[in-house]
Amino acid sequence: MAVSETPPASEAQSIPKPPPAWLSILRMLYRDKFALCAAIFLIVVVFCAVFGPMLLGEAATDQNLRGRNTPPFDFSQHWTMWLGGDALGRPLLARIIVAAQNTMMIAAGAVLASLIIGTTLGLVAGYTGKAASQVIMRLADVIMSFPSLLLAVIVLYMLEPAVGNLIIVLAITRIPIYLRTSRAEVLEVRERMFVQAAQVMGASTFRIVFRHILPVVAPTLITIATLDFAFVMLAESSLSFLGIGIQPPEITWGLMVSQGRSYLTSAWWLSFWPGLAIILTTLSLNLLSNWMRTALDPVQRWRLEISRKKK
Amino acid sequence: MIRKLSSAAAVLLTSSAAFAASHADTSVTVVLSEELDIVDPCEASRSNVGRVVLQNISETMTELVPGEGLQTRLATGWEDLGDGTWQFTLREGVNFHDGSAFDAADVAHSLARIKSEDITCEIGAKFFGGTELTTEVVDDHTINITADPVQPILPLLMSTVTVVPSDTPMDSHVETPIGTGPYMFDEYNRGQNIKLSQNENYWGESPAVTDATYVFRSDSAVRAAMVAQGEADIAPNIALQDASNPEMDFSYPNSESVYMRLDTTMEPLDDKRVREALNYAVDREAFIGTILADGTLLATSIVPPSTLGYNEELEPYPYDPERAKELLAEAEADGVPVDLEITFIGRLNNWGNVTETLEALTAMWEEVGFNIDLQMVEVAEWLEYYSQPFPEDRGPTIVAAMHDNANGDPVFSMYFKYDSEGLQSGVRDPALDAMIADATTATGDERERLWKDIMHYIHTEQVYDVLLFHMVGFSRVNPRLDFTPTIRTNSELQLSQITFN
Amino acid sequence: MKSFLGKRAIASAISLVGLVILVFFLSRLTGDPTDLYLPVDASQEARDNFRRIHGLDQPLMVQFFQYVGDLLRFDFGESIRRSEPAIDAVLRGFTWTLQLAAITMALVTAMAILIGSLAAFHVGGFFDRLATFFSLVGASAPDFWIAIVAIVIFSVNLGWVPTSGTGGWEFWILPVAVLFIRPFGLILQVVRGSMISTLSSAYVKTARAKGLRNRPIIFVHALRNAMLPVITVIGDQAAALLNGAVVVESIFGFPGVGKLMIDSILQRDFSVILAAIMVTAFAIFLMNLLIDILYAVLDPRIRY
């Protein structure tokens, strides 16, 4: 977003004490209004995810059949009804807040797990010997060709449609994308001068991979991970649409969208608000990650310095 | 650029007129909710197959007409010869679509085929399980059919049997069904459509509709939109919330009854007071006109009111949470573990708004003090709970189910749902077993009275389950057609009943 | 290169064998199809018959070797549900899916590279912000939601396109448009990110410093170098589409392999599941091969 701004991290590093670095980051965040809004929104979402079920768990399941599909923006009602009521007359706002917990847990869990596992395997496959690389790539092929729907049906049939199991399903299906991307990047990076220099200087493989190569491939992976966060939330709602995702009485935003879709023509708000929550969350994540890539840029710059030496 | 865009839009607009008006005036397009995996007439009791095949392509010996009772179709008369044998007189001058003449040998072959061990036809499995059928061809147009055990409603059962030519293979499903009906099966473009056209040599009256195309869309909103746009003429089954246009949308009792099957062998559901409490805790009226359609009836038995022996004297349980709490307290005082967690199994997409319905029920039961764990599962898993043998390690279980009996007699329901040996029965009651056995072999007024007694026994005396609703379905019909859906629309869609306005 | 192709073929064959074994046994963990096919009131006798006809009464290992034996003769088994050879159903569906995937990916790739690199040229500019914003919003909405809203708006209210089904080119507009959105957003972001890195790298700066003002040349050179991560993502997105766009296919009544797959999974039609997996896996193998070759072409440093 704000590429012209001076990357401050090196300044921060040159200052001996850490607290001012925090301050300068906050100051920078304050300067980029988009990123600021995104950060605030995400803090609100995390707050909802942590405290929502505790504060509003009761209200969110409080049904009123005769007041079903109450239209939104009736401010004479209790504030939880301001976004309208769902098909059972339950307050949508309260349900969205409560559902934030499951939604965030599933998305964050699946993205983190697949990012860590996928990247590690990808680094190993890209940097180490042929044999390991072959095994890992074949594994990725198998996972990639394994139909995720079948995986979901198997796991949810054998176990049960709980949050943890859904994380397993989604994480497994997302591993190959990190694996392939990080391997592809490593294949390119390892040919560069600085890596070869490190090898000549006798740095251990572990050190080369994690200290020299990982930081270079990280920006691409983070871009993908933030977008994947959205993808996973949507995949979760698609599973709900097909009837093989999380099941009521558990709620997630994806499930709410999917349950509300049959009312799209008669009561749009049932699937619109949770859908909006998904869109805003992903959007915020993306804006913030864009900002982070420019603001915390030493990785990028360090990489540039090295390649200048190469010339 | 803008000019280009608008000319593109103009092209789109002109072509959109083309796809709405693409069919001739006497053709109809029907949009179904699921694709036909199989088109064999011996599977016509499945509603997706039946809506295409039954009475359009393949006809039956007899036909159950709503409001008029059992009528002739390929048989012109029947007579009980005693000892389980019935004699049917067949219609003369009827030909199959392949030109061969219809005679008694075809009927004999059709009956043998539905019971064939090499294809397991649904009609045979559903209506003739445990029944031996033997046939004797008297002459070309007379046949004796004997059922063992004795089957007093054999003529009614014959309304389910589709008649196929005698050279139809016994060991494989056919891909082009051949029948005697008013329409011939033209082609099946799998994944896209099925086409039927008029049978010029039909024995009966020539219908108004000459051609039919069936297409498949799984989403109700899309089906409704297709009829609204003129891309289709009939959507036999759309969701309540899509039935928003009174000009086009018709509701009809669809012969489906919703009930909660209780496992009465497990604590605390083996206690009658607990089962009563479950009944009193449900505000049945609150569902109607909200989650379920206006016109939904409260059920007091598992079969719809048009069924023989339906007991009109039974009253649905009123909504009385106080009474439910009292009953629970009484049971608890006697040491019944009423706070045991009860697993509540629902099947996804079982009916429109099934999830909302069951969530609401859960809340109502929890309100009076039950401890309910709702689990929505897909059909394969649901069947493990619904059908015998039940899982070994189960706790107390309630299974939400919808049962379809459009065949006019409770025999199609009672044995399976309430007999100790019944596949989906949660009841172990020798007295009830004997009552069902008696009613099954009885005839006439006696039969009607016995069924009434059984319904009273189940609903009021023993409270073996939570009977909830007789459902209604919605069809959307293009105003250019004159077609009124009936209770049979769930299982068949007779094109010959459609006329044009 | 030839030995590389041979190696890839062997490696993929190994993956495919592993996949088939895995799917064969795992899918059978999801239960016996008998209850799903017969009416709930079917007798035990009918059930036993059904199991015998479809070989489900045999021990699992016997079933497996039977299947492998048939497979070696290119017999993929019968569909239990459809009483036709499984491979026929799959190839029919796959033809549709392949067309849908090819059209969508061609559009996505062209548009994402064009708009993504334009956005990277003026980072933080109006066009960049607009492109980023809209691609993100589009990619953030559930596809079934977009599909139904699109039908309501463009078919029902405006009457521009048919609601669903197959036929002339106008039937392809909505499915392709809905499928387009998500991969477009993702690839656009990767193109943009990769282009920003490349444009800020030394050789481009050097070229600019030397006075090379010709934008197209910079553009083409930078693009070539920025393509590596982009190609990986394109490959993954295309693979996802080849596996079948189940949600879109279901809603639009599009007879592709994704719809076939979900139906077969829910109905436990094992031979169709396996045949579908083998066909799509083979297609994805071919595509990955293409991607590896592209890598080698774009970056001569990569040797296989």
Coordinates of N, CA and C in Angstrom, one line a residue, chain B residues 251-422:
Chain B
S251 N -49.9 -25.7 -3.4 CA -49.5 -26.6 -2.3 C -50.4 -27.8 -2.4
Y252 N -49.8 -28.9 -2.0 CA -50.6 -30.2 -2.0 C -50.1 -31.0 -0.8
P253 N -51.0 -31.8 -0.2 CA -50.5 -32.7 0.8 C -49.7 -33.8 0.1
N254 N -48.4 -34.0 0.6 CA -47.6 -34.8 -0.2 C -47.4 -36.2 0.4
S255 N -48.3 -36.6 1.3 CA -48.3 -38.0 1.8 C -47.1 -38.3 2.7
E256 N -46.3 -37.2 3.0 CA -45.1 -37.5 3.9 C -45.6 -37.1 5.3
S257 N -45.2 -38.0 6.3 CA -45.5 -37.7 7.7 C -44.2 -37.6 8.5
V258 N -44.1 -36.6 9.3 CA -42.9 -36.4 10.1 C -43.2 -36.9 11.5
Y259 N -42.3 -37.8 12.0 CA -42.4 -38.3 13.3 C -41.1 -38.5 14.0
M260 N -41.1 -38.5 15.3 CA -39.8 -38.7 16.0 C -39.8 -40.1 16.5
R261 N -39.0 -41.0 16.0 CA -39.0 -42.4 16.4 C -38.2 -42.5 17.7
L262 N -38.8 -43.0 18.7 CA -38.2 -43.2 20.0 C -37.7 -44.6 20.2
D263 N -36.5 -44.8 20.8 CA -36.0 -46.1 21.1 C -36.6 -46.5 22.4
T264 N -37.7 -47.1 22.4 CA -38.4 -47.4 23.7 C -37.8 -48.5 24.5
T265 N -36.7 -49.0 24.0 CA -36.0 -50.1 24.8 C -35.0 -49.5 25.7
M266 N -34.7 -48.2 25.6 CA -33.6 -47.5 26.4 C -34.2 -46.6 27.4
E267 N -33.6 -46.6 28.6 CA -33.9 -45.6 29.6 C -33.5 -44.2 29.0
P268 N -34.2 -43.1 29.3 CA -35.4 -43.0 30.0 C -36.6 -43.2 29.1
L269 N -36.4 -43.5 27.8 CA -37.5 -43.5 26.8 C -38.4 -44.7 27.0
D270 N -38.0 -45.6 27.9 CA -38.9 -46.8 28.1 C -40.0 -46.4 29.1
D271 N -40.0 -45.2 29.6 CA -41.0 -44.8 30.5 C -42.1 -44.0 29.8
K272 N -43.3 -44.4 30.0 CA -44.4 -43.7 29.2 C -44.5 -42.3 29.6
R273 N -44.3 -41.9 30.9 CA -44.4 -40.5 31.3 C -43.4 -39.6 30.5
V274 N -42.2 -40.2 30.4 CA -41.2 -39.4 29.7 C -41.6 -39.2 28.2
R275 N -42.2 -40.2 27.6 CA -42.6 -40.1 26.2 C -43.7 -39.1 26.1
E276 N -44.7 -39.1 27.1 CA -45.7 -38.1 27.1 C -45.2 -36.7 27.2
A277 N -44.2 -36.6 28.1 CA -43.6 -35.3 28.3 C -43.0 -34.8 27.0
L278 N -42.3 -35.6 26.3 CA -41.8 -35.2 25.0 C -42.9 -34.7 24.1
N279 N -44.1 -35.3 24.1 CA -45.2 -34.8 23.3 C -45.8 -33.5 23.8
Y280 N -45.9 -33.4 25.1 CA -46.5 -32.1 25.6 C -45.6 -30.9 25.5
A281 N -44.3 -31.2 25.3 CA -43.3 -30.1 25.3 C -43.3 -29.4 24.0
V282 N -43.9 -30.0 22.9 CA -43.7 -29.5 21.6 C -44.9 -28.6 21.2
D283 N -44.6 -27.4 20.9 CA -45.6 -26.4 20.4 C -45.8 -26.6 18.9
R284 N -46.6 -27.6 18.6 CA -46.8 -28.0 17.2 C -47.3 -26.8 16.3
E285 N -48.2 -26.1 16.9 CA -48.8 -25.0 16.1 C -47.8 -23.9 15.7
A286 N -46.8 -23.8 16.5 CA -45.8 -22.7 16.2 C -45.0 -22.9 15.0
F287 N -45.0 -24.2 14.5 CA -44.2 -24.5 13.3 C -44.9 -24.1 12.1
I288 N -46.3 -24.1 12.2 CA -47.0 -24.0 10.9 C -47.2 -22.6 10.5
G289 N -46.9 -22.3 9.3 CA -47.0 -20.9 8.8 C -45.6 -20.2 9.1
T290 N -44.7 -20.9 9.8 CA -43.4 -20.3 10.1 C -42.3 -21.1 9.3
I291 N -41.9 -22.1 10.0 CA -40.8 -23.0 9.4 C -41.5 -23.9 8.4
L292 N -42.7 -24.4 8.7 CA -43.4 -25.3 7.8 C -44.6 -24.5 7.2
A293 N -45.0 -25.0 6.0 CA -46.0 -24.3 5.3 C -47.3 -24.2 5.9
D294 N -48.1 -23.2 5.6 CA -49.5 -23.2 6.0 C -50.2 -24.4 5.3
G295 N -51.1 -25.1 6.0 CA -51.7 -26.2 5.3 C -51.1 -27.5 5.9
T296 N -50.0 -27.4 6.6 CA -49.4 -28.6 7.2 C -50.4 -29.1 8.3
L297 N -50.6 -30.4 8.3 CA -51.6 -30.9 9.3 C -50.8 -31.5 10.5
L298 N -51.5 -31.4 11.7 CA -50.9 -32.0 12.9 C -51.2 -33.5 12.8
A299 N -50.2 -34.3 13.1 CA -50.4 -35.8 12.9 C -50.8 -36.4 14.2
T300 N -51.6 -37.4 14.1 CA -51.9 -38.3 15.2 C -51.6 -39.7 14.8
S301 N -51.1 -39.9 13.6 CA -50.7 -41.3 13.2 C -49.7 -41.1 12.1
I302 N -49.0 -42.2 11.8 CA -47.9 -42.1 10.9 C -48.4 -42.1 9.4
V303 N -49.7 -42.3 9.2 CA -50.2 -42.3 7.8 C -51.1 -41.1 7.6
P304 N -51.2 -40.6 6.4 CA -52.0 -39.4 6.2 C -53.5 -39.7 6.2
P305 N -54.3 -38.7 6.4 CA -55.8 -38.8 6.6 C -56.5 -39.6 5.5
S306 N -55.9 -39.6 4.3 CA -56.6 -40.3 3.2 C -56.5 -41.8 3.3
T307 N -55.8 -42.3 4.3 CA -55.5 -43.7 4.4 C -56.7 -44.4 5.0
L308 N -56.9 -45.7 4.6 CA -57.9 -46.6 5.2 C -57.6 -46.7 6.7
G309 N -58.7 -46.6 7.5 CA -58.5 -46.8 8.9 C -57.9 -45.7 9.7
Y310 N -57.8 -44.5 9.0 CA -57.3 -43.3 9.7 C -58.2 -42.9 10.9
N311 N -57.7 -42.7 12.0 CA -58.6 -42.5 13.2 C -58.8 -41.0 13.5
E312 N -59.9 -40.5 13.1 CA -60.2 -39.0 13.2 C -60.4 -38.6 14.6
E313 N -60.7 -39.6 15.5 CA -61.0 -39.2 16.9 C -59.8 -38.8 17.7
L314 N -58.6 -39.1 17.2 CA -57.4 -38.8 18.0 C -57.1 -37.3 18.0
E315 N -56.8 -36.8 19.1 CA -56.4 -35.3 19.2 C -54.9 -35.2 19.3
P316 N -54.4 -34.3 18.6 CA -52.9 -34.0 18.8 C -52.6 -33.6 20.2
Y317 N -51.5 -33.9 20.7 CA -51.1 -33.4 22.1 C -51.0 -31.9 22.1
P318 N -51.7 -31.3 23.1 CA -51.6 -29.8 23.1 C -50.2 -29.4 23.7
Y319 N -49.9 -28.1 23.4 CA -48.6 -27.6 24.0 C -48.8 -27.3 25.4
D320 N -48.2 -28.0 26.3 CA -48.4 -27.9 27.7 C -47.1 -28.1 28.5
P321 N -46.2 -27.1 28.4 CA -44.9 -27.4 29.1 C -45.0 -27.7 30.6
E322 N -46.0 -27.1 31.2 CA -46.1 -27.4 32.7 C -46.4 -28.8 32.9
R323 N -47.3 -29.4 32.1 CA -47.7 -30.8 32.2 C -46.4 -31.7 31.9
A324 N -45.7 -31.3 30.9 CA -44.5 -32.0 30.6 C -43.5 -32.0 31.8
K325 N -43.3 -30.9 32.4 CA -42.4 -30.8 33.6 C -42.9 -31.6 34.7
E326 N -44.3 -31.6 35.0 CA -44.8 -32.5 36.0 C -44.5 -33.9 35.8
L327 N -44.8 -34.4 34.5 CA -44.6 -35.8 34.2 C -43.1 -36.2 34.4
L328 N -42.2 -35.2 34.0 CA -40.8 -35.5 34.2 C -40.5 -35.7 35.6
A329 N -41.1 -34.7 36.4 CA -40.8 -34.8 37.9 C -41.3 -36.1 38.5
E330 N -42.5 -36.5 38.1 CA -43.0 -37.8 38.6 C -42.1 -38.9 38.2
A331 N -41.7 -38.9 36.9 CA -40.8 -40.0 36.5 C -39.5 -40.0 37.3
E332 N -39.0 -38.8 37.5 CA -37.7 -38.7 38.2 C -37.9 -39.2 39.7
A333 N -39.0 -38.9 40.3 CA -39.3 -39.3 41.6 C -39.3 -40.9 41.7
D334 N -39.7 -41.5 40.6 CA -39.7 -43.0 40.6 C -38.3 -43.5 40.2
G335 N -37.3 -42.7 40.1 CA -36.0 -43.2 39.8 C -35.6 -43.3 38.3
V336 N -36.5 -42.7 37.5 CA -36.2 -42.7 36.0 C -35.1 -41.7 35.8
P337 N -34.0 -42.0 35.1 CA -32.9 -41.1 34.9 C -33.3 -40.1 33.8
V338 N -34.1 -39.1 34.1 CA -34.7 -38.2 33.1 C -33.6 -37.2 32.5
D339 N -32.5 -37.0 33.3 CA -31.6 -36.1 32.8 C -30.4 -36.7 32.0
L340 N -30.6 -38.0 31.7 CA -29.7 -38.6 30.8 C -29.6 -37.9 29.4
E341 N -28.4 -37.8 28.8 CA -28.4 -37.1 27.5 C -29.0 -38.0 26.5
I342 N -29.9 -37.4 25.7 CA -30.6 -38.1 24.6 C -30.0 -37.7 23.3
T343 N -29.6 -38.6 22.5 CA -29.0 -38.3 21.2 C -30.2 -38.1 20.2
F344 N -30.2 -37.0 19.5 CA -31.3 -36.7 18.6 C -30.7 -36.7 17.2
I345 N -31.1 -37.7 16.4 CA -30.5 -37.8 15.1 C -31.4 -37.3 14.0
G346 N -30.9 -36.3 13.2 CA -31.6 -35.8 12.1 C -30.9 -36.1 10.8
R347 N -31.6 -36.1 9.7 CA -31.0 -36.4 8.4 C -31.0 -35.1 7.6
L348 N -29.9 -34.8 7.1 CA -29.7 -33.5 6.3 C -30.6 -33.6 5.1
N349 N -31.3 -32.5 4.7 CA -32.1 -32.4 3.5 C -33.2 -33.4 3.5
N350 N -33.7 -33.9 4.7 CA -34.7 -34.8 4.7 C -36.0 -34.2 4.2
W351 N -36.3 -32.9 4.7 CA -37.3 -32.1 4.1 C -36.9 -30.7 4.2
G352 N -37.6 -29.8 3.5 CA -37.2 -28.4 3.5 C -37.2 -27.9 5.0
N353 N -36.2 -27.2 5.4 CA -36.1 -26.6 6.7 C -36.0 -27.7 7.8
V354 N -35.4 -28.8 7.5 CA -35.3 -29.9 8.5 C -34.4 -29.4 9.6
T355 N -33.3 -28.8 9.3 CA -32.4 -28.4 10.4 C -33.1 -27.4 11.3
E356 N -33.8 -26.4 10.8 CA -34.5 -25.4 11.6 C -35.6 -26.1 12.5
T357 N -36.3 -27.1 11.8 CA -37.3 -27.8 12.6 C -36.7 -28.5 13.8
L358 N -35.6 -29.2 13.6 CA -35.1 -30.0 14.7 C -34.4 -29.1 15.7
E359 N -33.8 -28.0 15.2 CA -33.2 -27.1 16.2 C -34.3 -26.5 17.1
A360 N -35.5 -26.2 16.5 CA -36.6 -25.7 17.3 C -37.1 -26.7 18.3
L361 N -37.2 -28.0 17.8 CA -37.7 -29.1 18.7 C -36.7 -29.2 19.9
T362 N -35.4 -29.2 19.6 CA -34.4 -29.4 20.6 C -34.6 -28.3 21.7
A363 N -34.8 -27.1 21.2 CA -35.0 -26.0 22.2 C -36.2 -26.2 23.0
M364 N -37.3 -26.7 22.4 CA -38.5 -26.9 23.2 C -38.3 -28.0 24.2
W365 N -37.7 -29.0 23.9 CA -37.5 -30.1 24.8 C -36.5 -29.7 25.9
E366 N -35.5 -28.9 25.6 CA -34.6 -28.5 26.6 C -35.3 -27.6 27.6
E367 N -36.2 -26.8 27.0 CA -37.0 -25.9 27.8 C -37.7 -26.6 29.0
V368 N -38.2 -27.8 28.8 CA -38.9 -28.5 29.9 C -38.0 -29.4 30.7
G369 N -36.7 -29.4 30.4 CA -35.7 -30.1 31.2 C -35.1 -31.3 30.6
F370 N -35.3 -31.6 29.3 CA -34.6 -32.7 28.7 C -33.2 -32.3 28.4
N371 N -32.3 -33.3 28.3 CA -30.9 -33.0 27.9 C -30.7 -33.6 26.5
I372 N -30.8 -32.8 25.5 CA -30.8 -33.3 24.1 C -29.5 -32.9 23.4
D373 N -28.9 -33.9 22.7 CA -27.8 -33.6 21.8 C -28.1 -33.8 20.4
L374 N -28.4 -32.7 19.7 CA -28.8 -32.8 18.3 C -27.6 -33.1 17.4
Q375 N -27.8 -34.1 16.5 CA -26.7 -34.4 15.5 C -27.4 -34.5 14.1
M376 N -27.0 -33.6 13.2 CA -27.4 -33.7 11.8 C -26.4 -34.5 11.1
V377 N -26.9 -35.6 10.4 CA -26.0 -36.5 9.7 C -26.5 -36.7 8.3
E378 N -25.6 -37.2 7.4 CA -26.0 -37.5 6.1 C -26.7 -38.9 6.1
V379 N -27.3 -39.2 4.9 CA -28.3 -40.3 4.9 C -27.7 -41.6 5.3
A380 N -26.4 -41.9 4.9 CA -25.9 -43.3 5.2 C -25.8 -43.5 6.7
E381 N -25.3 -42.4 7.4 CA -25.1 -42.5 8.8 C -26.5 -42.5 9.5
W382 N -27.4 -41.7 9.0 CA -28.8 -41.7 9.6 C -29.4 -43.1 9.6
L383 N -29.2 -43.8 8.5 CA -29.8 -45.1 8.3 C -29.3 -46.1 9.4
E384 N -28.1 -45.9 9.8 CA -27.5 -46.8 10.9 C -28.3 -46.6 12.2
Y385 N -28.8 -45.4 12.4 CA -29.6 -45.2 13.6 C -31.1 -45.6 13.4
Y386 N -31.5 -45.4 12.1 CA -33.0 -45.6 11.9 C -33.3 -47.0 11.7
S387 N -32.5 -47.8 11.0 CA -32.8 -49.2 10.7 C -32.1 -50.2 11.6
Q388 N -32.8 -51.3 11.9 CA -32.2 -52.4 12.6 C -31.0 -52.9 11.9
P389 N -30.0 -53.5 12.5 CA -29.8 -53.5 13.9 C -29.2 -52.1 14.3
F390 N -29.7 -51.7 15.5 CA -29.2 -50.4 16.0 C -27.8 -50.5 16.5
P391 N -27.1 -49.4 16.5 CA -25.7 -49.5 17.0 C -25.6 -50.1 18.4
E392 N -24.7 -50.9 18.7 CA -24.5 -51.6 20.0 C -24.4 -50.7 21.1
D393 N -23.5 -49.7 21.0 CA -23.1 -48.9 22.1 C -24.0 -47.6 22.2
R394 N -25.2 -47.7 21.7 CA -26.0 -46.5 21.7 C -26.5 -46.1 23.1
G395 N -26.8 -44.8 23.2 CA -27.5 -44.4 24.4 C -29.0 -44.2 24.0
P396 N -29.8 -43.5 24.8 CA -31.2 -43.3 24.4 C -31.1 -42.4 23.1
T397 N -31.9 -42.8 22.2 CA -31.9 -42.1 20.9 C -33.3 -41.7 20.4
I398 N -33.4 -40.5 19.8 CA -34.6 -40.1 19.1 C -34.1 -39.9 17.6
V399 N -34.8 -40.5 16.7 CA -34.5 -40.3 15.3 C -35.6 -39.6 14.6
A400 N -35.3 -38.5 14.0 CA -36.3 -37.7 13.3 C -36.4 -38.3 11.9
A401 N -37.7 -38.6 11.5 CA -37.8 -39.3 10.3 C -39.1 -38.8 9.6
M402 N -39.1 -39.0 8.3 CA -40.3 -38.7 7.5 C -40.7 -39.9 6.7
H403 N -42.0 -40.3 6.9 CA -42.4 -41.5 6.2 C -43.5 -41.2 5.2
D404 N -43.4 -41.9 4.1 CA -44.3 -41.6 2.9 C -45.2 -42.8 2.7
N405 N -46.5 -42.6 2.9 CA -47.4 -43.7 2.5 C -48.5 -43.1 1.7
A406 N -48.4 -43.2 0.4 CA -49.5 -42.6 -0.5 C -50.3 -43.8 -1.0
N407 N -50.1 -45.0 -0.4 CA -50.7 -46.1 -1.1 C -52.1 -46.5 -0.4
G408 N -52.6 -45.7 0.5 CA -53.9 -45.9 0.9 C -54.2 -46.9 2.0
D409 N -53.2 -47.7 2.4 CA -53.4 -48.7 3.4 C -52.3 -48.6 4.5
P410 N -52.6 -48.7 5.8 CA -51.5 -48.6 6.8 C -50.6 -49.8 6.8
V411 N -50.9 -50.9 6.1 CA -50.1 -52.0 6.1 C -48.6 -51.7 5.6
F412 N -48.5 -50.7 4.7 CA -47.2 -50.3 4.2 C -46.4 -49.6 5.3
S413 N -47.0 -49.3 6.4 CA -46.3 -48.5 7.4 C -46.1 -49.3 8.7
M414 N -47.2 -49.9 9.2 CA -47.3 -50.3 10.6 C -46.3 -51.4 11.0
Y415 N -46.2 -52.4 10.1 CA -45.3 -53.5 10.4 C -43.8 -53.0 10.6
F416 N -43.4 -52.2 9.6 CA -42.0 -51.7 9.6 C -41.7 -50.8 10.7
K417 N -42.7 -50.0 11.1 CA -42.4 -48.9 12.1 C -42.7 -49.3 13.5
Y418 N -43.6 -50.3 13.7 CA -44.0 -50.6 15.1 C -43.9 -52.0 15.6
D419 N -43.8 -53.0 14.6 CA -43.7 -54.4 15.0 C -42.3 -54.7 15.7
S420 N -42.3 -55.6 16.6 CA -41.0 -55.9 17.3 C -39.9 -56.3 16.3
E421 N -40.4 -56.9 15.2 CA -39.4 -57.3 14.1 C -39.2 -56.2 13.0
G422 N -40.0 -55.2 13.1 CA -40.0 -54.2 12.0 C -38.6 -53.5 12.0

